[in-house]
Coordinates of C-alpha atoms in Angstrom, one line a residue:
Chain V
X249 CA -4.3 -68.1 -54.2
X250 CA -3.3 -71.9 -54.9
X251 CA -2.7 -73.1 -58.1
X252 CA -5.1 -75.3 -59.5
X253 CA -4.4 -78.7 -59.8
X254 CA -2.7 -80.3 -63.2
X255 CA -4.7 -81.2 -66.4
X256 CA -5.1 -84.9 -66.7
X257 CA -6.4 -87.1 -70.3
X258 CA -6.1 -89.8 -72.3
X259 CA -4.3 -90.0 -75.3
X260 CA -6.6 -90.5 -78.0
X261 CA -6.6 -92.8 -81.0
X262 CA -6.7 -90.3 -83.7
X263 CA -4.0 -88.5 -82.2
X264 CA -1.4 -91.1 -83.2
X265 CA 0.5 -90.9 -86.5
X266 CA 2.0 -93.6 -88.4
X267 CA 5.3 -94.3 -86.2
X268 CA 3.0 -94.9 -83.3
X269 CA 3.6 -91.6 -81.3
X270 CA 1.2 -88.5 -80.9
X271 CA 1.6 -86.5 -83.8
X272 CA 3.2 -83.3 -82.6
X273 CA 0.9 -81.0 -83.4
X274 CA -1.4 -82.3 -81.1
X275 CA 0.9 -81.1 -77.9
X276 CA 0.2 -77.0 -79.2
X277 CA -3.9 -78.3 -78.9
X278 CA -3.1 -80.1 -75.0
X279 CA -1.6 -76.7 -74.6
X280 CA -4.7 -75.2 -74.7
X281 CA -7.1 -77.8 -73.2
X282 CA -4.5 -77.3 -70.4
X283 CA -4.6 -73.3 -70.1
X284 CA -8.4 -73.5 -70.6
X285 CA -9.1 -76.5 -67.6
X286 CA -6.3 -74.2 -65.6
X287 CA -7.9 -70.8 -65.8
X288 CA -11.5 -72.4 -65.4
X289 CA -10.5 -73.7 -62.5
X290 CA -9.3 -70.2 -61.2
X291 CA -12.4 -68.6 -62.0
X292 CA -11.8 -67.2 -65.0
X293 CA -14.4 -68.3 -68.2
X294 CA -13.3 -67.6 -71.2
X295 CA -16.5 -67.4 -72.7
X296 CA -17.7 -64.7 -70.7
X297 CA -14.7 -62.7 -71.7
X298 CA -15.3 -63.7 -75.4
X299 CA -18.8 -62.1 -74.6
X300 CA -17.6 -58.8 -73.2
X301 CA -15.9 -58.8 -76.7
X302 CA -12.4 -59.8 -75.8
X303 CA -10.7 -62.5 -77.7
X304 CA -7.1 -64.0 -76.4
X305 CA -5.2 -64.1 -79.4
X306 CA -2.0 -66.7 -79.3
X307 CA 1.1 -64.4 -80.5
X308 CA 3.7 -67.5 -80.3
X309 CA 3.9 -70.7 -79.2
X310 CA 6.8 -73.5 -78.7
X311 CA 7.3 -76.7 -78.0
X312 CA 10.3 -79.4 -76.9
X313 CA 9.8 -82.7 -77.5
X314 CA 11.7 -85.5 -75.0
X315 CA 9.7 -88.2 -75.2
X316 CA 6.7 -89.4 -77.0
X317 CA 2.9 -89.8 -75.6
X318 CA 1.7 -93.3 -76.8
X319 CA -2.2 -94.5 -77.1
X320 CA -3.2 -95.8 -73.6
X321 CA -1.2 -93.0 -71.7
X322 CA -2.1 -91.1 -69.2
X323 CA -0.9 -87.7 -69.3
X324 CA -0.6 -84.8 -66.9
X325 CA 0.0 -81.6 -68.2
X326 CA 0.9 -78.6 -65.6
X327 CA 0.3 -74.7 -66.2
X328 CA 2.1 -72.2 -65.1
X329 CA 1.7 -68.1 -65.7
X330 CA 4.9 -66.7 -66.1
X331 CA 4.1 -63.2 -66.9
X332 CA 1.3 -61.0 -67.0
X333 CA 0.5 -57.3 -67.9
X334 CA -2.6 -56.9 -68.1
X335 CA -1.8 -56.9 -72.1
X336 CA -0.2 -60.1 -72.5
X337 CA 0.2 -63.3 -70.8
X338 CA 2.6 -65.8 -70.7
X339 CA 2.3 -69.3 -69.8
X340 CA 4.5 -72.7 -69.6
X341 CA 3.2 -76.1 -69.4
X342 CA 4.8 -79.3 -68.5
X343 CA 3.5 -82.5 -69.9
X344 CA 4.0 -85.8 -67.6
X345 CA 3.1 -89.4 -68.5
X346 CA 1.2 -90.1 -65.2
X347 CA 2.5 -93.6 -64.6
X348 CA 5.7 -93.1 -64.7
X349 CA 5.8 -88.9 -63.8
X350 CA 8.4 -88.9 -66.9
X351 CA 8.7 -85.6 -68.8
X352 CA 7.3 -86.2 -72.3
X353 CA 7.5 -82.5 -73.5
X354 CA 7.4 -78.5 -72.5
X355 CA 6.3 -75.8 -74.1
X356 CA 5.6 -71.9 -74.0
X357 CA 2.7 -70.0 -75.0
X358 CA 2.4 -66.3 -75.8
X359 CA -1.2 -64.5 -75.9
X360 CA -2.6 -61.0 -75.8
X361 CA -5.5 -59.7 -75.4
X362 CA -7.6 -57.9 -78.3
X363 CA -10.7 -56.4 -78.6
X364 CA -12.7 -57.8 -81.1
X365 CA -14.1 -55.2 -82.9
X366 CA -11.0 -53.4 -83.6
X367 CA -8.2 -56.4 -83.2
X368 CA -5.7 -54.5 -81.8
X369 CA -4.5 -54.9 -77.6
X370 CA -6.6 -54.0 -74.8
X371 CA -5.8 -53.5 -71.5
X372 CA -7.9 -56.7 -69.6
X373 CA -7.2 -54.3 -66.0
X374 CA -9.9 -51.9 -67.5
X375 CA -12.7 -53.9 -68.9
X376 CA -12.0 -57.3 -66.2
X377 CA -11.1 -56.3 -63.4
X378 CA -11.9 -59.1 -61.5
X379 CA -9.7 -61.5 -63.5
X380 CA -6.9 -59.4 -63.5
X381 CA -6.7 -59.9 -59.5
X382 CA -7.1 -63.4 -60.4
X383 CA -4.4 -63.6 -62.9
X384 CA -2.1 -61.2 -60.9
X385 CA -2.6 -63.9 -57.8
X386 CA -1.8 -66.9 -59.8
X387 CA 1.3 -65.5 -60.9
X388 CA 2.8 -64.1 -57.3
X389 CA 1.4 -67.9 -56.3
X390 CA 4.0 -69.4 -59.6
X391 CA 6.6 -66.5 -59.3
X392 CA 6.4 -65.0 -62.8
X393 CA 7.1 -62.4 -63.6
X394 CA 4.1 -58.8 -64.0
Chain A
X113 CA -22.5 -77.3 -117.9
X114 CA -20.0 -80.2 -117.9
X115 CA -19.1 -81.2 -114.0
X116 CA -15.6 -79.6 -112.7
X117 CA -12.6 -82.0 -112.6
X118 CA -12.3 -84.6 -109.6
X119 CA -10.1 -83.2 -106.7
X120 CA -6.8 -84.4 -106.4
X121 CA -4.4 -84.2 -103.1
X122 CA -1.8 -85.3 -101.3
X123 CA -2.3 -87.7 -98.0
X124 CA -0.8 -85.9 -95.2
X125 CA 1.8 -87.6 -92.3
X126 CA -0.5 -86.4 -89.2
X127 CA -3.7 -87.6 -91.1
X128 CA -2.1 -91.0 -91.0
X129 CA -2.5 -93.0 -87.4
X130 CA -0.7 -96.1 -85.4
X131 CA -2.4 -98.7 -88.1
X132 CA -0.6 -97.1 -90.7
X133 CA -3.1 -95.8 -92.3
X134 CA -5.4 -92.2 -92.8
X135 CA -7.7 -92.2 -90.1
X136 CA -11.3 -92.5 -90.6
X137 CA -12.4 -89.2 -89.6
X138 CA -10.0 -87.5 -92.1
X139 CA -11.9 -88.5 -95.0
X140 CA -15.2 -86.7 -93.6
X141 CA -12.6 -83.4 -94.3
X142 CA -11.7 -84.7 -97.4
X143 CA -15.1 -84.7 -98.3
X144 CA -15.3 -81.1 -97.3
X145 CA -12.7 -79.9 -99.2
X146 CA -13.6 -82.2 -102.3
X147 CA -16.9 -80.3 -102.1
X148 CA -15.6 -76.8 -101.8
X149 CA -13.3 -77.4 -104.5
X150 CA -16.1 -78.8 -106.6
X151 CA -18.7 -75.8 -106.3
X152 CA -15.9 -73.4 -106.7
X153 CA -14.8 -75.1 -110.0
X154 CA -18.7 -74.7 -111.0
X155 CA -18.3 -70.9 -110.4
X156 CA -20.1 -70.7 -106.7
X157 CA -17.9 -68.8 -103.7
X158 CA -19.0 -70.4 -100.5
X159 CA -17.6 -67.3 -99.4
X160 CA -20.1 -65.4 -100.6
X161 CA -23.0 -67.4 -99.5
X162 CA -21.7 -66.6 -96.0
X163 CA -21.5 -63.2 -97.1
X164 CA -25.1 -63.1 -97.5
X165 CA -25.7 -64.4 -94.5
X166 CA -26.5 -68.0 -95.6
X167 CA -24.5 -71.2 -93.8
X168 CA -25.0 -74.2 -95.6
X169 CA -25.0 -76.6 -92.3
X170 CA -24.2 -80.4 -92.6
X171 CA -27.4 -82.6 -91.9
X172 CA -26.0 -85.9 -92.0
X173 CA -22.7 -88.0 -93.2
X174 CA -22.0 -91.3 -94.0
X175 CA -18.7 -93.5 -95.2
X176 CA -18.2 -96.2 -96.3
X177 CA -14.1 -97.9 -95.8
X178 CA -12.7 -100.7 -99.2
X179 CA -9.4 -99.9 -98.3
X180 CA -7.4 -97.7 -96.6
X181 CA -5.5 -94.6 -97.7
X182 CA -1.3 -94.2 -96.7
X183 CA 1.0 -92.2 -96.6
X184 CA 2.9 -91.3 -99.9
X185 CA -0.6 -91.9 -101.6
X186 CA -2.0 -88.9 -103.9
X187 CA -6.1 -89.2 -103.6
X188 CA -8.8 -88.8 -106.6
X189 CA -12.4 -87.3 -105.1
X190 CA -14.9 -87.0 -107.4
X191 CA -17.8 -85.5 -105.8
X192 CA -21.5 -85.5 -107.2
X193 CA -24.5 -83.4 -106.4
X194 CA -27.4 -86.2 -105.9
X195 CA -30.4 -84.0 -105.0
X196 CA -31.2 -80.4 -104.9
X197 CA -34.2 -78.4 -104.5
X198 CA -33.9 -75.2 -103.2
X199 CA -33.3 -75.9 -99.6
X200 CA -31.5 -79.1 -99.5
X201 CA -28.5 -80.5 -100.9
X202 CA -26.9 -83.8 -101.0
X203 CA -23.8 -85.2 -102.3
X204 CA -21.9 -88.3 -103.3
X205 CA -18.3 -89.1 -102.9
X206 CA -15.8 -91.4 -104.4
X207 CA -11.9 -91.2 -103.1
X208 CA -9.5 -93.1 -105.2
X209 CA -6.0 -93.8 -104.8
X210 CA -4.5 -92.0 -108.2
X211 CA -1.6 -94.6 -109.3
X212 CA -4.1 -97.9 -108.9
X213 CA -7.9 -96.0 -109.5
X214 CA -8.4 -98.5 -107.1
X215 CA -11.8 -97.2 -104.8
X216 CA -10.6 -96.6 -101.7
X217 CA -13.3 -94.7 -99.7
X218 CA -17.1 -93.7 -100.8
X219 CA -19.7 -91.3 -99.1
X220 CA -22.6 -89.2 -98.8
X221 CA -23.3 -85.4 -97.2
X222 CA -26.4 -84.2 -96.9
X223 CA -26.7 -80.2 -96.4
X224 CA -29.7 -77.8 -95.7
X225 CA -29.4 -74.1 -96.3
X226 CA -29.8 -71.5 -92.7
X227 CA -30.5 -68.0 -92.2
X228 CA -27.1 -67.1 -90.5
X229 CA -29.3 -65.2 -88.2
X230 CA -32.7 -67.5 -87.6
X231 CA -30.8 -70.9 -88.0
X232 CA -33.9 -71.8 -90.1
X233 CA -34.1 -73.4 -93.5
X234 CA -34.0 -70.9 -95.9
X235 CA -34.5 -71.4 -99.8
X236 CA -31.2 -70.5 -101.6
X237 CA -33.6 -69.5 -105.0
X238 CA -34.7 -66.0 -103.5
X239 CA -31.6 -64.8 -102.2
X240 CA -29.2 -66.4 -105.2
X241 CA -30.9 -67.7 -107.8
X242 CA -27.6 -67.4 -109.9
X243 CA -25.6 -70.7 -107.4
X244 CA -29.3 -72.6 -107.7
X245 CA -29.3 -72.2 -111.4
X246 CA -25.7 -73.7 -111.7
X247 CA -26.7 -76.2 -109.0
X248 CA -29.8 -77.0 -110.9
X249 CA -27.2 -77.2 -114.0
X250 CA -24.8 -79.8 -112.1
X251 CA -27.5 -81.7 -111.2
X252 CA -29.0 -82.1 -114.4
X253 CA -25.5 -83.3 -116.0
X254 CA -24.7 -85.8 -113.1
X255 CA -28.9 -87.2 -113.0
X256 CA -29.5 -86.3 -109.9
X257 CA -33.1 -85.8 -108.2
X258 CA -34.5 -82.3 -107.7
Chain X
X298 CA -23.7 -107.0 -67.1
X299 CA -24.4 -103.5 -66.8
X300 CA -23.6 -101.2 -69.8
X301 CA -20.9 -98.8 -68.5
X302 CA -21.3 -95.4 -67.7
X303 CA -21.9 -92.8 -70.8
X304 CA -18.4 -90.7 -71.5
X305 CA -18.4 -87.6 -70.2
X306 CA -16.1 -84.4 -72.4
X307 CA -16.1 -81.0 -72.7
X308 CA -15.9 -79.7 -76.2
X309 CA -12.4 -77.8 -77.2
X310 CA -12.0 -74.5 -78.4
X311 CA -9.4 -76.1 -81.5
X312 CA -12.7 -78.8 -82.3
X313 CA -14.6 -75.2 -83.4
X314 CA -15.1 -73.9 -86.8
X315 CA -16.3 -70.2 -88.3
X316 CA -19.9 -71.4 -87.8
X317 CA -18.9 -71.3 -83.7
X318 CA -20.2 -74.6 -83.7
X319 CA -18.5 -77.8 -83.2
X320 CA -17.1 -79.0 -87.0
X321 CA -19.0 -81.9 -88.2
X322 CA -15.9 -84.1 -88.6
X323 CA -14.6 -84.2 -84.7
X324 CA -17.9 -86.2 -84.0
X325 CA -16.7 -88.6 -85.9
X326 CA -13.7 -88.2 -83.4
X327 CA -16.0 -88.5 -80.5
X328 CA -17.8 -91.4 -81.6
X329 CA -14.0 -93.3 -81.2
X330 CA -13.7 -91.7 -78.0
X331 CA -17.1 -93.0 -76.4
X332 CA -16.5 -96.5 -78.0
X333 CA -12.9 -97.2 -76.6
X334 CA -14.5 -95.7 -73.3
X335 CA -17.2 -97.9 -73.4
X336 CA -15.4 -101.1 -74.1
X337 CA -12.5 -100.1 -71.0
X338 CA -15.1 -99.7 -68.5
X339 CA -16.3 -102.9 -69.6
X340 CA -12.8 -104.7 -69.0
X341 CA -11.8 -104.3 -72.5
X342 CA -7.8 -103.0 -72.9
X343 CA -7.7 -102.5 -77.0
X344 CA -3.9 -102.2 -76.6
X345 CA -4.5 -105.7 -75.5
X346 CA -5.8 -106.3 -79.0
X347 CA -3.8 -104.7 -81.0
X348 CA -0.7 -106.6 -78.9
X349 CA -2.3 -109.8 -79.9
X350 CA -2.1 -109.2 -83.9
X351 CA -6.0 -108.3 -83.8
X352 CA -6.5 -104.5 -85.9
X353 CA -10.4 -103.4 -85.1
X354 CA -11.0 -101.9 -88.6
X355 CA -13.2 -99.4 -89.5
X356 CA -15.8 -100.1 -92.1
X357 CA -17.9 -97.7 -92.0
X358 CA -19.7 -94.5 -90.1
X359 CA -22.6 -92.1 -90.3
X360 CA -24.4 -89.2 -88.2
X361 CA -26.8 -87.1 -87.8
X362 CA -26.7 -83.7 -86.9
X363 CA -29.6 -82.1 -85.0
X364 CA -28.3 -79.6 -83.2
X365 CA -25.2 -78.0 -82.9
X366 CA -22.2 -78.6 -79.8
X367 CA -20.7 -75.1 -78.5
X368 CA -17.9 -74.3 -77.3
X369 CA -18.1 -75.0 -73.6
X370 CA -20.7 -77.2 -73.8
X371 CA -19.8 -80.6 -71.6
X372 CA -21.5 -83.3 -73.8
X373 CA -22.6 -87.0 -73.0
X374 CA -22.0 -89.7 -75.5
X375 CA -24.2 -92.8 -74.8
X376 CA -22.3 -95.7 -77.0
X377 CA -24.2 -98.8 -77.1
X378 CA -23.3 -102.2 -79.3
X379 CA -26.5 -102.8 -81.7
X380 CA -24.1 -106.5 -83.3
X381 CA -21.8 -108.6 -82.4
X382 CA -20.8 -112.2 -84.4
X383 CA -17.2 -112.3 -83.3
X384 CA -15.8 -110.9 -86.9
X385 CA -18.0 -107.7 -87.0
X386 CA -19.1 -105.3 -84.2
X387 CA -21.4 -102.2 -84.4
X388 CA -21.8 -99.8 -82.4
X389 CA -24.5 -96.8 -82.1
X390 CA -23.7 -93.4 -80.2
X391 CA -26.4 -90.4 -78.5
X392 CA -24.5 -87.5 -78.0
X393 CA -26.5 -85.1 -75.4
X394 CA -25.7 -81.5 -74.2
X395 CA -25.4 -82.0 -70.2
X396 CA -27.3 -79.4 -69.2
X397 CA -30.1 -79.1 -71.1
X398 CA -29.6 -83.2 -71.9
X399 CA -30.4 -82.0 -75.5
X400 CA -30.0 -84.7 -78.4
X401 CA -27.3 -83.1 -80.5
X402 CA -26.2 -85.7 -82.8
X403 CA -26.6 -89.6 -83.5
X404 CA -24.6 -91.8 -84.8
X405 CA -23.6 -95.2 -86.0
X406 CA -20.4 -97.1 -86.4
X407 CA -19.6 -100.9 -87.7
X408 CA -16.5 -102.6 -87.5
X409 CA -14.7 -105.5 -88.7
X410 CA -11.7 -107.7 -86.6
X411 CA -8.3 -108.3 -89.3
X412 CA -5.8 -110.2 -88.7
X413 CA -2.6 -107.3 -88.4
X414 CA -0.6 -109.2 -91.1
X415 CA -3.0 -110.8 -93.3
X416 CA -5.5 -107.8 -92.9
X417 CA -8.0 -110.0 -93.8
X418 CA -11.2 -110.8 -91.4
X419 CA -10.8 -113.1 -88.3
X420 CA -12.9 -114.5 -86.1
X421 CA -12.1 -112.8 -82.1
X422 CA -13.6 -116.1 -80.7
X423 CA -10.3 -117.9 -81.2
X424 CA -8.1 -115.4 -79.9
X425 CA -9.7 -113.7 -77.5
X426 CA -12.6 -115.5 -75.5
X427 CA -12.8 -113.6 -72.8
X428 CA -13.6 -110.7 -74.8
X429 CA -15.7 -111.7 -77.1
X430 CA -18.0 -113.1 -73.4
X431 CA -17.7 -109.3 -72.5
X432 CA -19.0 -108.2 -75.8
X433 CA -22.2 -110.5 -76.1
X434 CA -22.7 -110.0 -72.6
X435 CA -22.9 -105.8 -73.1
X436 CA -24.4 -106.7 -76.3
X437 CA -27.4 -108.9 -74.0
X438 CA -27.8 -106.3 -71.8
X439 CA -28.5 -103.4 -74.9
X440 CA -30.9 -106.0 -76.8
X441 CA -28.8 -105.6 -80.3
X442 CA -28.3 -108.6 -82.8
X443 CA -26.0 -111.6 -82.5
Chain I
X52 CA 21.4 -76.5 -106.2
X53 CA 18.1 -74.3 -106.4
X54 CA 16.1 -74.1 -103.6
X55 CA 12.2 -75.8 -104.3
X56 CA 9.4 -73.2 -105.6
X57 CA 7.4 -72.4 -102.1
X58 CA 4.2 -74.6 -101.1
X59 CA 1.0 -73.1 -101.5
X60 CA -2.7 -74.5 -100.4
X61 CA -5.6 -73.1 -99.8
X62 CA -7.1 -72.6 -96.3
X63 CA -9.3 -75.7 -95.1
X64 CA -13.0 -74.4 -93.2
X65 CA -12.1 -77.2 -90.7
X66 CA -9.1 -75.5 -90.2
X67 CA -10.7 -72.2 -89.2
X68 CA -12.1 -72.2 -85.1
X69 CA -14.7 -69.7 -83.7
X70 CA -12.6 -66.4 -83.8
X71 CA -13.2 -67.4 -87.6
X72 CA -9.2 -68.0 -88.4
X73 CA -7.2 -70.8 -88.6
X74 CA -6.6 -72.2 -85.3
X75 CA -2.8 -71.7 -84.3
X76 CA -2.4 -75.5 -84.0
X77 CA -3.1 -75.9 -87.8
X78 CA 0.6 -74.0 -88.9
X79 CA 2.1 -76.5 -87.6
X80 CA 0.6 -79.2 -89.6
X81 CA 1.2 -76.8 -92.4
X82 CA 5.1 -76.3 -91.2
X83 CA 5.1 -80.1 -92.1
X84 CA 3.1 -80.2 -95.2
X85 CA 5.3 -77.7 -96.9
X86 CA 8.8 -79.4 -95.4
X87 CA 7.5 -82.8 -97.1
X88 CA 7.1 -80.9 -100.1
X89 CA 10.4 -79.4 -100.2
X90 CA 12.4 -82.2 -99.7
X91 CA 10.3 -83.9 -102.2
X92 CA 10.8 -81.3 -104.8
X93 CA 14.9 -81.2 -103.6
X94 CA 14.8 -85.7 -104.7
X95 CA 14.2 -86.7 -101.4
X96 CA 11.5 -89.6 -100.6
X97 CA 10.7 -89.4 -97.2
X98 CA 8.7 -93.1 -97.7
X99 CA 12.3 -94.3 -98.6
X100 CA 14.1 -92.7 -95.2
X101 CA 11.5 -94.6 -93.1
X102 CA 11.6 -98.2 -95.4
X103 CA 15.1 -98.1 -94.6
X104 CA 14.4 -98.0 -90.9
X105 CA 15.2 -94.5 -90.2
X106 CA 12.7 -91.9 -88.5
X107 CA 12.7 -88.2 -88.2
X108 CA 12.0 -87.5 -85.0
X109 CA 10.5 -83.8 -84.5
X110 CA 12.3 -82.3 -81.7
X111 CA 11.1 -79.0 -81.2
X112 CA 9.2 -76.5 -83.3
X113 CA 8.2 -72.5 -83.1
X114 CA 5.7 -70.3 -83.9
X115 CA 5.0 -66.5 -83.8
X116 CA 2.0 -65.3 -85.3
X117 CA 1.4 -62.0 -86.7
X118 CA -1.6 -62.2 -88.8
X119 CA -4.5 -64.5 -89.3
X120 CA -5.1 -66.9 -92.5
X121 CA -8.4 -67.1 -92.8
X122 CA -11.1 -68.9 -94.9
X123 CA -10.8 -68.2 -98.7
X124 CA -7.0 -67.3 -98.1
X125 CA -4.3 -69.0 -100.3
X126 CA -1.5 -69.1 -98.6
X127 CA 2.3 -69.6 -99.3
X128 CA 4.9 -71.1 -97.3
X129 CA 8.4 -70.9 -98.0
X130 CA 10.9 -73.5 -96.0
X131 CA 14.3 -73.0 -95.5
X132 CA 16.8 -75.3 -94.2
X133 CA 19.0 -73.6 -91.7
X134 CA 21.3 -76.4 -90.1
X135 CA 21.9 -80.4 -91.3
X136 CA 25.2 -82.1 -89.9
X137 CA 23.9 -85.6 -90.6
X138 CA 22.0 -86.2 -87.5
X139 CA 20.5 -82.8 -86.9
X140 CA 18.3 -81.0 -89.9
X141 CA 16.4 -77.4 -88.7
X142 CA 14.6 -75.6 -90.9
X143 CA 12.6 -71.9 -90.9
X144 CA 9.4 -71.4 -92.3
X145 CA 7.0 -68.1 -93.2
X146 CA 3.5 -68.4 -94.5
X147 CA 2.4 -65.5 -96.4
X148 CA -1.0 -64.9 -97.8
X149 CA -1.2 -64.8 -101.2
X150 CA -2.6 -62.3 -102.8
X151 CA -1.1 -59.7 -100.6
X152 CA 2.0 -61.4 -100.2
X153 CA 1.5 -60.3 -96.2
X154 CA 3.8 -62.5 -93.7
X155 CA 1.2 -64.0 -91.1
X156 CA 3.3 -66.5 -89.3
X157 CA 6.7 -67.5 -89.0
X158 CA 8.0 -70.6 -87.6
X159 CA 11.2 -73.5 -86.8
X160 CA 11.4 -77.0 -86.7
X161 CA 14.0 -79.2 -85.5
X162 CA 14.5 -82.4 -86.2
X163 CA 16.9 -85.7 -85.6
X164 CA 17.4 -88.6 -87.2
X165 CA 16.8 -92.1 -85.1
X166 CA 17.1 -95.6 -85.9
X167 CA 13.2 -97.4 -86.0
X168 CA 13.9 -100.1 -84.0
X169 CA 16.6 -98.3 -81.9
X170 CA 15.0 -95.2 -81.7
X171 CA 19.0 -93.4 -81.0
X172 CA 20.2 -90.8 -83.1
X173 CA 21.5 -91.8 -86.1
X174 CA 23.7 -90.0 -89.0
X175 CA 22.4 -89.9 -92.4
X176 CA 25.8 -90.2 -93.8
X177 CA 26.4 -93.5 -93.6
X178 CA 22.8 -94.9 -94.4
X179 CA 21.9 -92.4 -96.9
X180 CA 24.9 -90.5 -98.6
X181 CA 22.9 -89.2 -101.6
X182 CA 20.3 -87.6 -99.1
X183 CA 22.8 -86.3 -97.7
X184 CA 24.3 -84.3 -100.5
X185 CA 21.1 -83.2 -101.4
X186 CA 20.6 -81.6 -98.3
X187 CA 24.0 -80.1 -97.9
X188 CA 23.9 -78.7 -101.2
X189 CA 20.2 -77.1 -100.3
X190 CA 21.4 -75.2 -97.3
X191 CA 24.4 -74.3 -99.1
X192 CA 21.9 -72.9 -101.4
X193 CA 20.3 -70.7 -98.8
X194 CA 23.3 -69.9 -96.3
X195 CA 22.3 -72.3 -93.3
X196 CA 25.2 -73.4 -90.4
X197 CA 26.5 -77.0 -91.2

C-alpha cells in the first residue's frame, strides 16, 4: 500500500496573529485536516466509524516550531503512522512551505480509540476490520512501529 | 427584573490578526458568550434547555466595525433582548473598549427555538414557561417587541 | 471578464460544535476565504495590497443561516462583488452543500480601503489602477453598483 | 515571591466540536490565556516586551489529555514556570475542572525571546532587567531549573 500523497493549503487570513505569523495553535488544527485528508485518502472515513459508534479520541499531542507559516504560503503537511495496535495510533506530520520545501514545524499526535457509549478503549480489529488491514499496511508502507 | 450587568473580558493574543487588530469573526463569539453570560445572569441555564431537548439555533447575524479591538484591550458587551415571542429571539449588541467607553463593535443575533430531535420550531412557553417568563421580564425592562 | 470559479472546501472536524453542525462564527471565516479566493483568481495578490500601505478594512458582515454544514460536507461558496467606488467594496457569498447543491447560508460583506498609517479611507484608484480595472470589470460582469 | 492565584474561565460552546467537548486545539489557546495572565498577575506587561521590540517566540508546546472539559464546565488552570535563563522561559500547565477539582489536561510551552526586527534570540537581561527578576524570583518560587 502507497502512502497517500501530502496535504496541501493555504494559509488563511484569520489564522495570523498580531506579529504576522500563524498563531500556533492553528498547527494542532493542520494536524488534523492533515490525518483526516491522509486517512480519507487510504480509505478509511471517519464518519462511518463515528457511525458504528467509535470516536478517535486525541490522548496527546505536540508540536516544534522552526519556522513560521505566513499569509500567502503554501504549505505541505506530510502524515506518517508511526504505531498502531489496533487500540491506539500514532502519527507524525511534517509541515513544508511549498515554495521553498523548508521545514516550518513537526509535530506528534496520540489517539485511541473509544466506544462511544461507554468512553473507555476498543479494540478497532474487532468492530473494523477492514481498516485495521488498512492501517496495519500504511504503517509496514512508513515503517512504524505495531 | 433589572437586566444583568454588561460582560466584561479580556482580548485574547490568537484572536488578534496580521493588522494588529481582533479579527472580525471573533466578535460573532463574543457575541455568543456575551449572550450566555447574559441569560445565565437572568437565571436561565442554556444547559438545561439542551437538556430538554431544545437547541436554540442561530437564524441570522449581523456586525457592524467603528473601530477595532487590540490586544491589551479589556471589552464591555452589553447585550439586549430586542424581540421575543415564544419561538423567536433576537438580540442586540454593543462592545466597548472599557478604559475609553469608546463603541468599538455593534450587532444583532437572531435565534429560533428547535426540537433537538425534529429540527422544527418549537415554542419555548409549553416546555419552560419559567425562561419565557424571565425572557418576557427582560424584554419588558429593555422595550423590546414581543 | 468572467467571474472566477466558486471556492471549493471541505468543512473541518475543529469548525464543529455540540449541535454537530458547523458553529455559526467559522462562516464568517469562510466568507474571507471565498473573497480572497475570488479576487486571486481574478489577478488580485492582497499581499500586494497590503505591501503597498493599502489595509482592506472590514466594516461590516451579516448571514443567514438556512440550513446547517456537517461535518464532511464539501461546500461551495459563490462570492460575488454587489459595489465597488474605489474606497468601498462589497461583496455577497451563496454557500451550497456540493452534493445536494443545497443553499446553506448567505451572506454579505462590505469593506472599506485605509491608508495603513493614517487608517483613514483612501481612494484604490491612485494607487492601484490595475486593480481597481479588475474590480469594476468583475463588478460589470455580476451587474452590482458602481 | 508568591506564585499568581490560578486562571479560571468558563468553557466557550464554540469551543466545544461534535464529540460535544472542547476540541483539543482550544487547550492550547487556553495554555496561553492563563500564561498572559500569570505573568500579568507576577508585574509583567507583555504589551511592554513587544513596544520594546522584543517577541516571544513559542517554540514548542505539549499536551496530554486525560479528561474532557466540556460545556458548562469552569475550569482552572494553574501555570508554572519551570526554566528562564534570559533567553529561554518554559512553563507547565494543568487544567482542572472546577467543581471536582479533576485534572483533564496537562501541558508545556517553550518559549524564546527574539529581537522584532532581527527576529534572533535575544536575552532579557540586558533589555529588561526588572522582568527578569520577576521571573527568576517566580521560578524560584516554584523550584524550576535556571
Amino acid at each position: 500500500m502507497r502512502c497517500p500523497e501530502p496535504y496541501v493549503r493555504r494559509v488563511n487570513y484569520y489564522e495570523t496573529d498580531k506579529m504576522a505569523i500563524v498563531h500556533h495553535s492553528n498547527y494542532i488544527r493542520w494536524f488534523e485536516e492533515a490525518r483526516e485528508d491522509f486517512v480519507r485518502k487510504a480509505g478509511i472515513d471517519y464518519e462511518q466509524i463515528e457511525a458504528n459508534g467509535i470516536l478517535m479520541a486525541v490522548v496527546g499531542v505536540s508540536c516544534e516550531y522552526k519556522y513560521s507559516a505566513r499569509y500567502g504560503d503554501i504549505v505541505v503537511i506530510e502524515t506518517r503512522p508511526v504505531l498502531f495496535n489496533g487500540v491506539r495510533l500514532n502519527f507524525e506530520y511534517i509541515v513544508r512551505e511549498q515554495e521553498s520545501g523548508r521545514v516550518l514545524v513537526t509535530g506528534k499526535s496520540s489517539h485511541c480509540f473509544l466506544g462511544e457509549d461507554t468512553r473507555r478503549p476498543l479494540n478497532l480489529e474487532r468492530r473494523m476490520p477492514e481498516y485495521c488491514k488498512i492501517l496495519t499496511g500504511l504503517l509496514a508502507e512508513t515503517g512504524g512501529d505495531k
